[in-house]
Amino acid sequence: MEGNGILCDWSVILSILAIIQWWGFNVTVIIMNKWIFQNLDFKFPLTVSCIHFICSAIGAYLVIKVLKLKPLIVVDPEDRCRRIFPMSFVFCINIVLGNVSLRYIPVSFMQTIKSFTPATTVLLQWLIWRKYFDWRIWASLFPIVGGILLTSITELSFNIFGFLAALFGCLATSTKTILAETLLHGYKFDSINTVYYMAPLATMILAGPALVLEGSGVVEWFHTHPELLSPLLIIFGSGVSAFCLNFSIFYVIHSTTAVTFNVAGNLKVAVAITCSWLIFRNPISLMNAIGCTVTLVGCMFYGYVRHMLSQQTPGTPRTPRTPRNKVELVPLVNDKLDDKV
């Protein structure tokens, strides 16, 4: 009995350490990207995203092929074109929009808008995939939407371009997770195998637009910055951190429960907002802080509702006006793919 208690204690400690590591990498990537755009004057989100994909592709190859820390999940060549390429395209758009939003709006505002992802996921599945959800799922979205509206109205550093980039980034994230569930069903991808297949394709998709739209600007940036070692270390360090974030996600998911993962994810947003405010000192009004808090509490409530509904038996009645065979307990969301940076 004592031995089992010690093992349980070590399991809890390792889970906590894994969550802290996940938080650390996530906050590091966000802060470094904002630093790159704001302090290094490297205002090229496509190029930064491309560097992230290159670092992630190399890192995933080393983990799977060289170090053999994770087994390779073999995908049929036909599925690589038909299933993985569309996800790579959306994956690419998702990360680019996140970096574009960081260029124009504070981290706190961007992270709050990103919390809108549960609502966009439910809406997309309802409108496009014709899914029906329990009324409690819809009710849990109200504080999320209300908090984001309050935050947006009272945001002192509001920028419409950055706001729209972050908002469409939520749609891209939702589309990516839905495609991952519906198109890759049966492969049981983990975070590293997802990066292994999608990062090289995303690099090829993004390399052309980055070269055409930002190539001349990057060359000019090189010419106007005599000291390049430190900025380049930060830029490529951001890419390495992005890969480490993806590598840490799968361990957190496998070592914690779904509820713990959801709560930790929302606390991670709070940590990112706090750290960014301490570093960049972007102005935050009282109503803005209240809106952000309401959004985070709403996300936790949404995760709780999802968990409670997932525990119900399939025959449990849902809504009186929805045919039982058309009702979904919870939104079709793959938590393992929700947090790519």
Coordinates of C-alpha atoms in Angstrom, one line a residue:
M1 CA 0.0 0.0 0.0
E2 CA 2.8 2.4 0.9
G3 CA 4.6 1.6 -2.4
N4 CA 1.4 2.4 -4.3
G5 CA 1.1 5.7 -2.4
I6 CA 4.6 6.7 -3.4
L7 CA 4.0 5.8 -7.0
C8 CA 0.8 7.9 -6.9
D9 CA 2.7 10.8 -5.4
W10 CA 5.4 10.6 -8.1
S11 CA 2.7 10.5 -10.8
V12 CA 1.1 13.6 -9.5
I13 CA 4.5 15.4 -9.2
L14 CA 5.4 14.4 -12.8
S15 CA 2.1 15.6 -14.1
I16 CA 2.6 19.0 -12.3
L17 CA 6.1 19.3 -13.8
A18 CA 4.8 18.4 -17.2
I19 CA 2.1 21.1 -17.0
I20 CA 4.6 23.7 -15.8
Q21 CA 6.9 22.7 -18.7
W22 CA 4.0 23.1 -21.1
W23 CA 3.2 26.5 -19.7
G24 CA 6.8 27.5 -19.9
F25 CA 7.2 26.6 -23.6
N26 CA 3.9 28.2 -24.5
V27 CA 4.5 31.5 -22.8
T28 CA 8.1 31.5 -24.1
V29 CA 6.9 31.2 -27.7
I30 CA 4.2 33.9 -27.4
I31 CA 6.6 36.3 -25.6
M32 CA 9.4 35.7 -28.0
N33 CA 7.2 36.2 -31.1
K34 CA 5.9 39.4 -29.6
W35 CA 9.4 40.5 -28.9
I36 CA 10.5 39.7 -32.4
F37 CA 7.8 41.8 -33.9
Q38 CA 7.9 44.7 -31.4
N39 CA 11.5 45.0 -30.2
L40 CA 13.6 43.5 -33.0
D41 CA 11.5 45.3 -35.6
F42 CA 11.3 42.0 -37.6
K43 CA 7.7 42.5 -38.8
F44 CA 7.5 39.5 -41.0
P45 CA 4.9 37.0 -39.6
L46 CA 5.0 34.7 -42.7
T47 CA 8.8 34.3 -42.4
V48 CA 8.6 33.7 -38.6
S49 CA 5.9 31.1 -39.2
C50 CA 8.0 29.5 -41.9
I51 CA 11.0 29.3 -39.5
H52 CA 8.7 27.7 -36.9
F53 CA 7.6 25.0 -39.4
I54 CA 11.2 24.3 -40.5
C55 CA 12.4 23.9 -36.8
S56 CA 9.3 21.7 -36.0
A57 CA 9.9 19.5 -39.1
I58 CA 13.6 19.0 -38.1
G59 CA 12.7 18.4 -34.5
A60 CA 10.0 15.9 -35.3
Y61 CA 12.3 14.0 -37.6
L62 CA 15.0 13.8 -34.9
V63 CA 12.5 12.6 -32.3
I64 CA 11.0 9.9 -34.5
K65 CA 13.7 8.8 -36.8
V66 CA 17.0 9.5 -35.0
L67 CA 16.2 9.4 -31.2
K68 CA 13.2 7.0 -31.7
L69 CA 11.4 8.5 -28.7
K70 CA 8.1 8.1 -30.5
P71 CA 7.1 5.4 -33.1
L72 CA 6.2 6.6 -36.6
I73 CA 2.6 6.2 -37.5
V74 CA 2.6 5.1 -41.1
V75 CA 0.1 6.9 -43.4
D76 CA -0.8 5.7 -46.9
P77 CA 0.5 7.9 -49.7
E78 CA -3.0 8.5 -50.9
D79 CA -4.1 9.7 -47.4
R80 CA -1.1 12.1 -47.3
C81 CA -2.6 14.0 -50.3
R82 CA -6.2 13.6 -49.5
R83 CA -6.2 14.0 -45.8
I84 CA -3.0 15.5 -44.5
F85 CA -2.5 18.2 -47.1
P86 CA -5.8 20.0 -46.3
M87 CA -5.0 20.0 -42.6
S88 CA -1.5 21.3 -43.4
F89 CA -3.0 24.1 -45.3
V90 CA -5.3 25.0 -42.4
F91 CA -2.5 24.4 -39.9
C92 CA -0.4 26.9 -41.8
I93 CA -3.2 29.5 -41.9
N94 CA -3.8 29.0 -38.2
I95 CA -0.2 29.8 -37.2
V96 CA 0.2 32.6 -39.6
L97 CA -2.9 34.4 -38.3
G98 CA -1.7 33.9 -34.8
N99 CA 1.6 35.6 -35.6
V100 CA -0.1 38.3 -37.6
S101 CA -2.3 39.2 -34.7
L102 CA 0.7 39.3 -32.3
R103 CA 2.2 41.9 -34.6
Y104 CA -0.7 44.3 -34.2
I105 CA -2.4 43.6 -30.8
P106 CA -1.1 42.9 -27.2
V107 CA -0.6 39.3 -26.1
S108 CA -3.3 39.7 -23.5
F109 CA -5.9 40.7 -26.1
M110 CA -4.8 38.0 -28.5
Q111 CA -4.9 35.3 -25.9
T112 CA -8.4 36.4 -24.8
I113 CA -9.7 36.3 -28.4
K114 CA -8.1 32.8 -28.9
S115 CA -10.3 31.6 -26.0
F116 CA -13.2 32.1 -28.5
T117 CA -12.2 28.8 -30.2
P118 CA -14.7 26.6 -28.4
A119 CA -17.5 28.8 -29.7
T120 CA -16.3 28.7 -33.3
T121 CA -15.8 25.0 -33.1
V122 CA -19.4 24.4 -32.0
L123 CA -20.8 26.9 -34.6
L124 CA -18.8 25.4 -37.5
Q125 CA -20.0 21.9 -36.7
W126 CA -23.5 23.1 -36.4
L127 CA -23.6 25.2 -39.6
I128 CA -21.4 23.1 -41.9
W129 CA -21.3 19.6 -40.5
R130 CA -25.0 19.7 -39.3
K131 CA -24.2 18.5 -35.8
Y132 CA -26.7 19.1 -33.0
F133 CA -25.6 19.7 -29.4
D134 CA -27.0 19.6 -25.9
W135 CA -28.5 22.9 -24.7
R136 CA -25.9 23.0 -21.9
I137 CA -23.1 23.2 -24.5
W138 CA -24.8 26.3 -26.0
A139 CA -25.4 27.8 -22.6
S140 CA -21.7 27.4 -21.6
L141 CA -20.6 29.5 -24.6
F142 CA -22.5 32.7 -23.4
P143 CA -19.8 33.8 -20.8
I144 CA -17.1 33.1 -23.4
V145 CA -18.7 35.3 -26.0
G146 CA -19.8 38.0 -23.5
G147 CA -16.3 38.2 -22.0
I148 CA -14.7 38.6 -25.4
L149 CA -17.2 41.3 -26.4
L150 CA -16.5 43.2 -23.1
T151 CA -12.7 42.8 -23.6
S152 CA -12.9 44.0 -27.2
I153 CA -15.0 47.0 -26.5
T154 CA -12.7 48.2 -23.6
E155 CA -9.4 47.2 -25.2
L156 CA -7.1 50.3 -25.1
S157 CA -4.8 49.0 -27.8
F158 CA -7.5 47.8 -30.1
N159 CA -6.5 47.2 -33.8
I160 CA -9.1 46.0 -36.2
F161 CA -6.5 44.1 -38.4
G162 CA -5.0 42.3 -35.4
F163 CA -8.5 41.6 -34.0
L164 CA -9.7 40.0 -37.3
A165 CA -6.5 38.0 -37.6
A166 CA -7.0 36.5 -34.1
L167 CA -10.7 35.9 -34.8
F168 CA -10.1 34.2 -38.1
G169 CA -7.3 32.3 -36.3
C170 CA -10.0 30.8 -34.0
L171 CA -11.9 29.6 -37.1
A172 CA -8.8 28.1 -38.5
T173 CA -8.0 26.3 -35.2
S174 CA -11.5 24.9 -35.1
T175 CA -11.4 23.8 -38.7
K176 CA -8.0 22.1 -38.1
T177 CA -9.3 20.2 -35.1
I178 CA -12.5 19.1 -36.9
L179 CA -10.5 17.9 -39.9
A180 CA -8.1 16.1 -37.7
E181 CA -10.9 14.2 -36.1
T182 CA -12.9 13.4 -39.2
L183 CA -10.1 12.9 -41.7
L184 CA -7.5 11.2 -39.6
H185 CA -9.8 9.0 -37.7
G186 CA -8.2 5.6 -37.2
Y187 CA -4.6 6.8 -37.3
K188 CA -4.7 8.0 -33.6
F189 CA -2.1 10.7 -34.2
D190 CA -0.1 12.1 -31.3
S191 CA 1.3 15.6 -31.3
I192 CA 4.8 14.7 -32.7
N193 CA 3.5 12.5 -35.5
T194 CA 1.1 15.4 -36.4
V195 CA 4.0 17.8 -36.6
Y196 CA 6.1 15.2 -38.5
Y197 CA 3.6 15.0 -41.4
M198 CA 2.2 18.5 -41.4
A199 CA 5.2 20.7 -40.8
P200 CA 7.1 19.9 -44.0
L201 CA 3.9 20.4 -46.1
A202 CA 3.2 23.6 -44.3
T203 CA 6.7 24.8 -45.0
M204 CA 6.3 24.2 -48.7
I205 CA 2.9 25.9 -48.7
L206 CA 4.2 29.0 -46.9
A207 CA 7.7 29.3 -48.4
G208 CA 6.5 30.9 -51.7
P209 CA 4.2 33.5 -50.2
A210 CA 6.8 34.4 -47.6
L211 CA 9.5 34.9 -50.3
V212 CA 7.3 36.9 -52.6
L213 CA 5.6 39.1 -49.9
E214 CA 8.3 39.5 -47.4
G215 CA 11.6 38.6 -49.1
S216 CA 12.7 42.1 -50.0
G217 CA 11.8 43.3 -46.5
V218 CA 13.8 40.6 -44.8
V219 CA 16.8 41.4 -47.0
E220 CA 16.5 45.1 -46.1
W221 CA 16.2 44.2 -42.4
F222 CA 19.5 42.3 -42.7
H223 CA 21.2 45.3 -44.2
T224 CA 19.9 47.7 -41.6
H225 CA 20.9 45.6 -38.6
P226 CA 24.7 45.4 -38.3
E227 CA 24.5 43.2 -35.2
L228 CA 22.6 40.0 -36.3
L229 CA 23.8 37.2 -33.9
S230 CA 21.5 38.1 -31.0
P231 CA 18.3 38.8 -33.1
L232 CA 18.8 35.6 -35.2
L233 CA 19.3 33.5 -32.0
I234 CA 16.0 34.9 -30.7
I235 CA 14.2 34.2 -34.0
F236 CA 15.4 30.7 -34.4
G237 CA 15.1 30.1 -30.6
S238 CA 11.4 30.9 -31.0
G239 CA 11.2 28.2 -33.7
V240 CA 12.9 25.6 -31.4
S241 CA 10.6 26.6 -28.5
A242 CA 7.6 26.1 -30.8
F243 CA 8.7 22.6 -31.5
C244 CA 9.4 21.9 -27.8
L245 CA 5.9 23.1 -27.1
N246 CA 4.4 20.6 -29.5
F247 CA 6.6 17.9 -28.0
S248 CA 5.4 18.6 -24.5
I249 CA 1.7 18.6 -25.3
F250 CA 1.3 14.9 -25.8
Y251 CA 2.9 14.1 -22.4
V252 CA 0.6 16.5 -20.6
I253 CA -2.5 15.0 -22.3
H254 CA -1.5 11.4 -21.5
S255 CA -0.5 12.2 -17.9
T256 CA -3.6 14.2 -16.9
T257 CA -7.3 13.9 -17.1
A258 CA -9.4 15.8 -19.7
V259 CA -10.7 18.2 -17.0
T260 CA -7.1 18.9 -15.7
F261 CA -5.9 19.5 -19.2
N262 CA -8.8 22.0 -19.8
V263 CA -8.3 23.9 -16.5
A264 CA -4.5 23.9 -17.0
G265 CA -5.0 25.3 -20.6
N266 CA -7.0 28.2 -19.3
L267 CA -4.7 28.9 -16.4
K268 CA -1.9 28.9 -19.1
V269 CA -3.7 31.7 -20.8
A270 CA -3.8 33.7 -17.6
V271 CA -0.1 33.0 -17.0
A272 CA 0.7 34.2 -20.6
I273 CA -1.3 37.4 -20.1
T274 CA 0.3 38.2 -16.8
C275 CA 3.9 37.6 -18.1
S276 CA 3.2 39.6 -21.2
W277 CA 1.9 42.5 -19.1
L278 CA 5.0 42.4 -16.8
I279 CA 7.3 42.5 -19.9
F280 CA 5.5 44.8 -22.4
R281 CA 3.4 46.8 -19.9
N282 CA 0.6 47.2 -22.4
P283 CA -2.3 49.2 -20.8
I284 CA -5.2 47.1 -19.4
S285 CA -8.4 48.8 -18.1
L286 CA -10.5 47.5 -15.2
M287 CA -13.3 46.5 -17.5
N288 CA -10.8 44.8 -19.9
A289 CA -9.5 42.7 -17.1
I290 CA -13.0 41.8 -16.0
G291 CA -13.9 40.7 -19.6
C292 CA -10.8 38.6 -19.8
T293 CA -11.6 36.9 -16.5
V294 CA -15.2 36.2 -17.6
T295 CA -13.9 34.6 -20.7
L296 CA -11.4 32.4 -18.9
V297 CA -14.1 31.3 -16.3
G298 CA -16.5 30.6 -19.3
C299 CA -13.8 28.4 -20.9
M300 CA -13.5 26.4 -17.7
F301 CA -17.3 26.1 -17.4
Y302 CA -17.4 24.9 -21.0
G303 CA -14.7 22.3 -20.3
Y304 CA -16.7 21.1 -17.2
V305 CA -19.9 20.8 -19.2
R306 CA -18.1 18.8 -21.9
H307 CA -16.7 16.5 -19.3
M308 CA -20.0 16.0 -17.6
L309 CA -21.9 15.2 -20.8
S310 CA -19.2 12.8 -21.9
Q311 CA -19.9 10.8 -18.8
Q312 CA -23.5 10.3 -19.7
T313 CA -24.8 7.1 -21.2
P314 CA -25.7 7.3 -24.9
G315 CA -29.4 6.7 -24.3
T316 CA -29.8 9.7 -22.0
P317 CA -32.4 12.3 -23.4
R318 CA -30.9 15.6 -24.5
T319 CA -33.2 18.3 -25.9
P320 CA -36.9 17.8 -26.4
R321 CA -37.0 19.2 -30.0
T322 CA -33.9 17.4 -31.4
P323 CA -34.2 13.9 -32.8
R324 CA -32.2 11.6 -30.6
N325 CA -30.2 10.1 -33.5
K326 CA -29.0 13.6 -34.5
V327 CA -27.8 14.7 -31.0
E328 CA -24.1 14.9 -30.2
L329 CA -23.1 14.9 -26.5
V330 CA -20.1 17.1 -26.9
P331 CA -18.4 19.0 -29.8
L332 CA -16.1 17.0 -32.1
V333 CA -12.8 18.3 -30.8
N334 CA -9.4 16.6 -30.5
D335 CA -7.8 18.1 -27.4
K336 CA -4.4 16.7 -28.6
L337 CA -4.4 19.1 -31.5
D338 CA -6.0 22.2 -29.9
D339 CA -2.9 24.0 -28.8
K340 CA -0.4 24.1 -31.7
V341 CA 1.5 27.3 -31.8

